């Protein structure tokens, strides 16, 4: 990741640091280390877990779904797409934007994506655009840009303005739903999300606004069969 790992403290495990320095050249905190260019890791377990999670590639196939659910997904796909050549678009917003995530998890805006979507649709003859998003504003912007050519699954969506005192969707759901309805509402949202992911992986092309778990699931289900695939990097619009 381009990070320089250093050590700062009086003890290294059971050993006094000043004693170890008599025998070993240790990577200690450099003179130019500042709060702006250095972050402190208090527990290695969290770092190792995050590293393992990032290194483990998903291996999700259609066998994940029960026979009855897969039949429902396929029936829905056929009824919505109706044999037309579809370009799948996944746009994550809301909590990803509210949390100010960076790197590959910084999401491109609809404005940044529209040019590429239009170019692909014209170049490769996509008849419809299937959009998966939990962001109501993104859906409205895409509808304005593509009109009747746009298809989206009916689901509960949110706006960035709802995240004034929460940072992630899980916290927002706990705030919005009554305790007795929470489990059923969350399950309904999740199943609708999988309807969207199923339609995405069945599309001929796929564009994502940035890295999220949904991208990993779609790519794994598709197995490399997309004729076109791009994941935006919001830092440079690529």
Short mmCIF file of C-alpha atoms in Angstrom, two decimals:
data_model
loop_
_atom_site.label_atom_id
_atom_site.label_comp_id
_atom_site.label_asym_id
_atom_site.label_seq_id
_atom_site.Cartn_x
_atom_site.Cartn_y
_atom_site.Cartn_z
CA UNK A 1 0.00 0.00 0.00
CA UNK A 2 3.04 2.29 -0.01
CA UNK A 3 3.01 2.70 3.75
CA UNK A 4 6.18 2.78 5.82
CA UNK A 5 5.68 0.77 8.99
CA UNK A 6 7.42 2.22 12.04
CA UNK A 7 7.43 1.59 15.77
CA UNK A 8 6.92 4.03 18.60
CA UNK A 9 6.78 3.19 22.28
CA UNK A 10 8.86 2.21 25.30
CA UNK A 11 8.35 -1.55 24.97
CA UNK A 12 8.32 -3.99 22.06
CA UNK A 13 6.40 -6.86 23.58
CA UNK A 14 8.34 -7.89 26.68
CA UNK A 15 11.54 -6.15 25.55
CA UNK A 16 12.60 -2.62 26.50
CA UNK A 17 13.08 -0.69 23.27
CA UNK A 18 16.35 0.93 24.36
CA UNK A 19 17.87 -2.50 24.94
CA UNK A 20 16.82 -3.83 21.53
CA UNK A 21 18.38 -0.80 19.84
CA UNK A 22 21.81 -1.94 21.04
CA UNK A 23 21.59 -4.93 18.72
CA UNK A 24 19.05 -4.20 15.99
CA UNK A 25 18.39 -1.40 13.51
CA UNK A 26 14.75 -0.79 14.25
CA UNK A 27 12.37 1.22 12.09
CA UNK A 28 11.46 3.88 14.61
CA UNK A 29 9.38 7.00 14.12
CA UNK A 30 11.22 9.29 11.65
CA UNK A 31 11.85 12.95 12.36
CA UNK A 32 9.40 14.09 9.66
CA UNK A 33 6.47 12.14 11.11
CA UNK A 34 3.51 14.44 11.81
CA UNK A 35 -0.18 13.93 12.68
CA UNK A 36 -0.96 14.73 9.03
CA UNK A 37 1.20 11.97 7.50
CA UNK A 38 1.09 9.32 10.24
CA UNK A 39 -1.66 7.22 11.75
CA UNK A 40 -1.39 5.03 14.82
CA UNK A 41 -2.56 1.43 15.00
CA UNK A 42 -3.48 0.46 18.54
CA UNK A 43 -4.60 -3.11 17.81
CA UNK A 44 -3.06 -5.24 15.06
CA UNK A 45 -6.08 -7.57 14.97
CA UNK A 46 -8.24 -5.00 13.18
CA UNK A 47 -5.52 -4.31 10.60
CA UNK A 48 -4.88 -8.00 9.89
CA UNK A 49 -8.62 -8.67 9.58
CA UNK A 50 -9.05 -5.80 7.13
CA UNK A 51 -6.06 -7.01 5.09
CA UNK A 52 -7.39 -10.58 4.91
CA UNK A 53 -10.84 -9.31 3.91
CA UNK A 54 -9.32 -7.21 1.11
CA UNK A 55 -7.21 -10.15 -0.14
CA UNK A 56 -10.03 -12.70 -0.12
CA UNK A 57 -11.85 -12.71 -3.45
CA UNK A 58 -15.57 -13.58 -3.42
CA UNK A 59 -16.56 -16.87 -5.04
CA UNK A 60 -20.32 -16.48 -5.38
CA UNK A 61 -22.24 -18.46 -7.98
CA UNK A 62 -25.93 -18.91 -8.75
CA UNK A 63 -25.87 -21.99 -6.52
CA UNK A 64 -26.11 -19.50 -3.65
CA UNK A 65 -29.83 -19.10 -4.36
CA UNK A 66 -32.49 -21.65 -3.48
CA UNK A 67 -34.30 -23.18 -6.45
CA UNK A 68 -37.49 -21.24 -5.74
CA UNK A 69 -35.71 -17.90 -5.28
CA UNK A 70 -33.63 -18.43 -8.41
CA UNK A 71 -36.80 -19.20 -10.38
CA UNK A 72 -38.34 -15.96 -9.08
CA UNK A 73 -35.19 -14.02 -10.01
CA UNK A 74 -35.14 -15.49 -13.51
CA UNK A 75 -38.85 -14.81 -14.05
CA UNK A 76 -38.35 -11.21 -12.92
CA UNK A 77 -35.33 -10.80 -15.21
CA UNK A 78 -37.24 -12.08 -18.23
CA UNK A 79 -40.23 -9.86 -17.49
CA UNK A 80 -38.15 -6.71 -17.01
CA UNK A 81 -35.44 -7.06 -19.66
CA UNK A 82 -37.65 -8.85 -22.25
CA UNK A 83 -34.77 -10.03 -24.39
CA UNK A 84 -33.32 -6.55 -24.91
CA UNK A 85 -29.57 -5.85 -24.78
CA UNK A 86 -29.01 -4.23 -21.39
CA UNK A 87 -26.23 -2.17 -19.86
CA UNK A 88 -26.08 -2.55 -16.08
CA UNK A 89 -25.16 0.46 -13.94
CA UNK A 90 -24.50 0.30 -10.19
CA UNK A 91 -24.37 3.63 -8.36
CA UNK A 92 -23.72 3.76 -4.63
CA UNK A 93 -24.29 7.08 -2.92
CA UNK A 94 -25.87 8.14 0.41
CA UNK A 95 -23.74 6.65 3.20
CA UNK A 96 -20.68 6.20 0.96
CA UNK A 97 -20.77 9.95 0.32
CA UNK A 98 -21.74 10.87 3.89
CA UNK A 99 -18.85 8.79 5.28
CA UNK A 100 -16.39 10.57 2.94
CA UNK A 101 -14.81 7.30 1.87
CA UNK A 102 -11.68 7.65 -0.27
CA UNK A 103 -9.66 5.63 -2.77
CA UNK A 104 -11.54 3.04 -4.82
CA UNK A 105 -14.52 3.37 -2.44
CA UNK A 106 -14.97 7.04 -3.28
CA UNK A 107 -17.98 6.98 -5.57
CA UNK A 108 -18.19 8.79 -8.89
CA UNK A 109 -21.17 11.08 -9.33
CA UNK A 110 -23.90 10.58 -11.91
CA UNK A 111 -22.49 13.54 -13.84
CA UNK A 112 -19.09 11.83 -14.04
CA UNK A 113 -20.62 8.60 -15.35
CA UNK A 114 -23.18 9.86 -17.88
CA UNK A 115 -20.72 10.47 -20.74
CA UNK A 116 -19.36 6.91 -20.58
CA UNK A 117 -22.84 5.40 -20.32
CA UNK A 118 -23.98 7.34 -23.39
CA UNK A 119 -20.85 6.39 -25.35
CA UNK A 120 -21.25 2.68 -24.58
CA UNK A 121 -24.99 2.72 -25.34
CA UNK A 122 -24.37 4.32 -28.74
CA UNK A 123 -21.28 2.30 -29.62
CA UNK A 124 -22.49 -1.16 -28.59
CA UNK A 125 -26.22 -0.90 -29.15
CA UNK A 126 -27.54 -1.22 -25.59
CA UNK A 127 -31.31 -0.94 -25.83
CA UNK A 128 -31.98 -0.37 -22.13
CA UNK A 129 -30.01 0.74 -19.08
CA UNK A 130 -30.67 -1.16 -15.87
CA UNK A 131 -29.82 0.93 -12.80
CA UNK A 132 -29.22 -0.41 -9.30
CA UNK A 133 -29.00 2.32 -6.66
CA UNK A 134 -30.17 3.04 -3.13
CA UNK A 135 -29.76 6.78 -3.80
CA UNK A 136 -33.00 8.57 -4.70
CA UNK A 137 -31.14 11.58 -6.11
CA UNK A 138 -29.02 9.37 -8.38
CA UNK A 139 -32.17 7.67 -9.68
CA UNK A 140 -33.79 11.03 -10.47
CA UNK A 141 -30.65 12.26 -12.27
CA UNK A 142 -30.41 9.08 -14.34
CA UNK A 143 -34.11 9.26 -15.25
CA UNK A 144 -33.62 12.85 -16.39
CA UNK A 145 -30.64 11.81 -18.53
CA UNK A 146 -32.01 8.60 -20.07
CA UNK A 147 -35.80 8.78 -19.77
CA UNK A 148 -37.75 5.69 -20.81
CA UNK A 149 -34.52 3.85 -21.63
CA UNK A 150 -33.84 3.52 -17.88
CA UNK A 151 -35.10 0.58 -15.79
CA UNK A 152 -34.77 0.28 -11.99
CA UNK A 153 -36.02 -2.17 -9.36
CA UNK A 154 -38.66 -0.78 -7.02
CA UNK A 155 -36.99 -0.46 -3.61
CA UNK A 156 -36.66 1.83 -0.65
CA UNK A 157 -34.19 4.61 -1.42
CA UNK A 158 -32.62 7.41 0.57
CA UNK A 159 -31.10 10.85 0.05
CA UNK A 160 -27.86 12.27 1.37
CA UNK A 161 -29.85 14.74 3.48
CA UNK A 162 -31.10 11.86 5.65
CA UNK A 163 -27.55 11.23 6.90
CA UNK A 164 -27.20 14.36 9.02
CA UNK A 165 -26.82 12.47 12.30
CA UNK A 166 -25.93 8.96 11.06
CA UNK A 167 -23.14 7.74 8.79
CA UNK A 168 -24.19 4.34 7.44
CA UNK A 169 -27.44 2.86 6.16
CA UNK A 170 -27.62 0.34 9.01
CA UNK A 171 -27.80 3.20 11.52
CA UNK A 172 -30.40 5.02 9.41
CA UNK A 173 -32.58 1.90 9.25
CA UNK A 174 -32.45 1.55 13.03
CA UNK A 175 -33.56 5.14 13.28
CA UNK A 176 -36.39 4.84 10.73
CA UNK A 177 -37.89 1.42 11.55
CA UNK A 178 -39.83 0.43 14.63
CA UNK A 179 -38.24 -2.42 16.58
CA UNK A 180 -41.08 -4.85 15.79
CA UNK A 181 -40.76 -4.24 12.02
CA UNK A 182 -36.98 -3.91 11.79
CA UNK A 183 -36.12 -7.50 10.84
CA UNK A 184 -38.78 -7.80 8.15
CA UNK A 185 -37.98 -4.37 6.63
CA UNK A 186 -34.24 -5.07 6.48
CA UNK A 187 -34.86 -8.50 4.95
CA UNK A 188 -37.17 -6.99 2.33
CA UNK A 189 -34.55 -4.39 1.40
CA UNK A 190 -31.85 -7.06 1.14
CA UNK A 191 -33.92 -9.34 -1.10
CA UNK A 192 -34.75 -6.39 -3.38
CA UNK A 193 -31.04 -5.65 -3.54
CA UNK A 194 -30.37 -9.20 -4.75
CA UNK A 195 -33.02 -8.80 -7.44
CA UNK A 196 -31.01 -5.79 -8.62
CA UNK A 197 -27.68 -7.64 -8.43
CA UNK A 198 -29.14 -10.58 -10.36
CA UNK A 199 -30.30 -8.33 -13.18
CA UNK A 200 -26.93 -6.56 -13.20
CA UNK A 201 -24.92 -9.74 -13.69
CA UNK A 202 -27.25 -10.85 -16.50
CA UNK A 203 -26.61 -7.61 -18.41
CA UNK A 204 -24.20 -7.57 -21.36
CA UNK A 205 -22.15 -4.68 -19.97
CA UNK A 206 -21.55 -3.31 -16.47
CA UNK A 207 -20.44 0.07 -15.09
CA UNK A 208 -19.98 0.76 -11.37
CA UNK A 209 -19.55 4.11 -9.63
CA UNK A 210 -16.77 2.71 -7.42
CA UNK A 211 -15.81 -0.29 -5.34
CA UNK A 212 -18.45 -1.82 -3.05
CA UNK A 213 -19.56 -5.30 -2.05
CA UNK A 214 -22.20 -5.27 -4.76
CA UNK A 215 -19.52 -4.96 -7.44
CA UNK A 216 -17.73 -8.05 -6.09
CA UNK A 217 -20.97 -10.06 -6.07
CA UNK A 218 -21.94 -9.03 -9.62
CA UNK A 219 -18.48 -9.81 -11.02
CA UNK A 220 -18.36 -13.17 -9.27
CA UNK A 221 -21.83 -14.18 -10.49
CA UNK A 222 -21.02 -13.05 -14.03
CA UNK A 223 -17.78 -15.05 -14.20
CA UNK A 224 -16.02 -12.73 -16.64
CA UNK A 225 -18.71 -12.81 -19.33
CA UNK A 226 -19.34 -9.05 -19.58
CA UNK A 227 -18.47 -7.68 -23.01
CA UNK A 228 -17.72 -4.33 -21.32
CA UNK A 229 -16.88 -3.59 -17.70
CA UNK A 230 -15.65 -0.45 -15.94
CA UNK A 231 -15.40 0.63 -12.33
CA UNK A 232 -15.03 4.35 -11.88
CA UNK A 233 -12.39 5.97 -9.73
CA UNK A 234 -13.90 9.22 -8.52
CA UNK A 235 -10.44 10.77 -8.03
CA UNK A 236 -9.77 10.92 -11.75
CA UNK A 237 -13.06 9.97 -13.40
CA UNK A 238 -11.56 6.85 -15.06
#
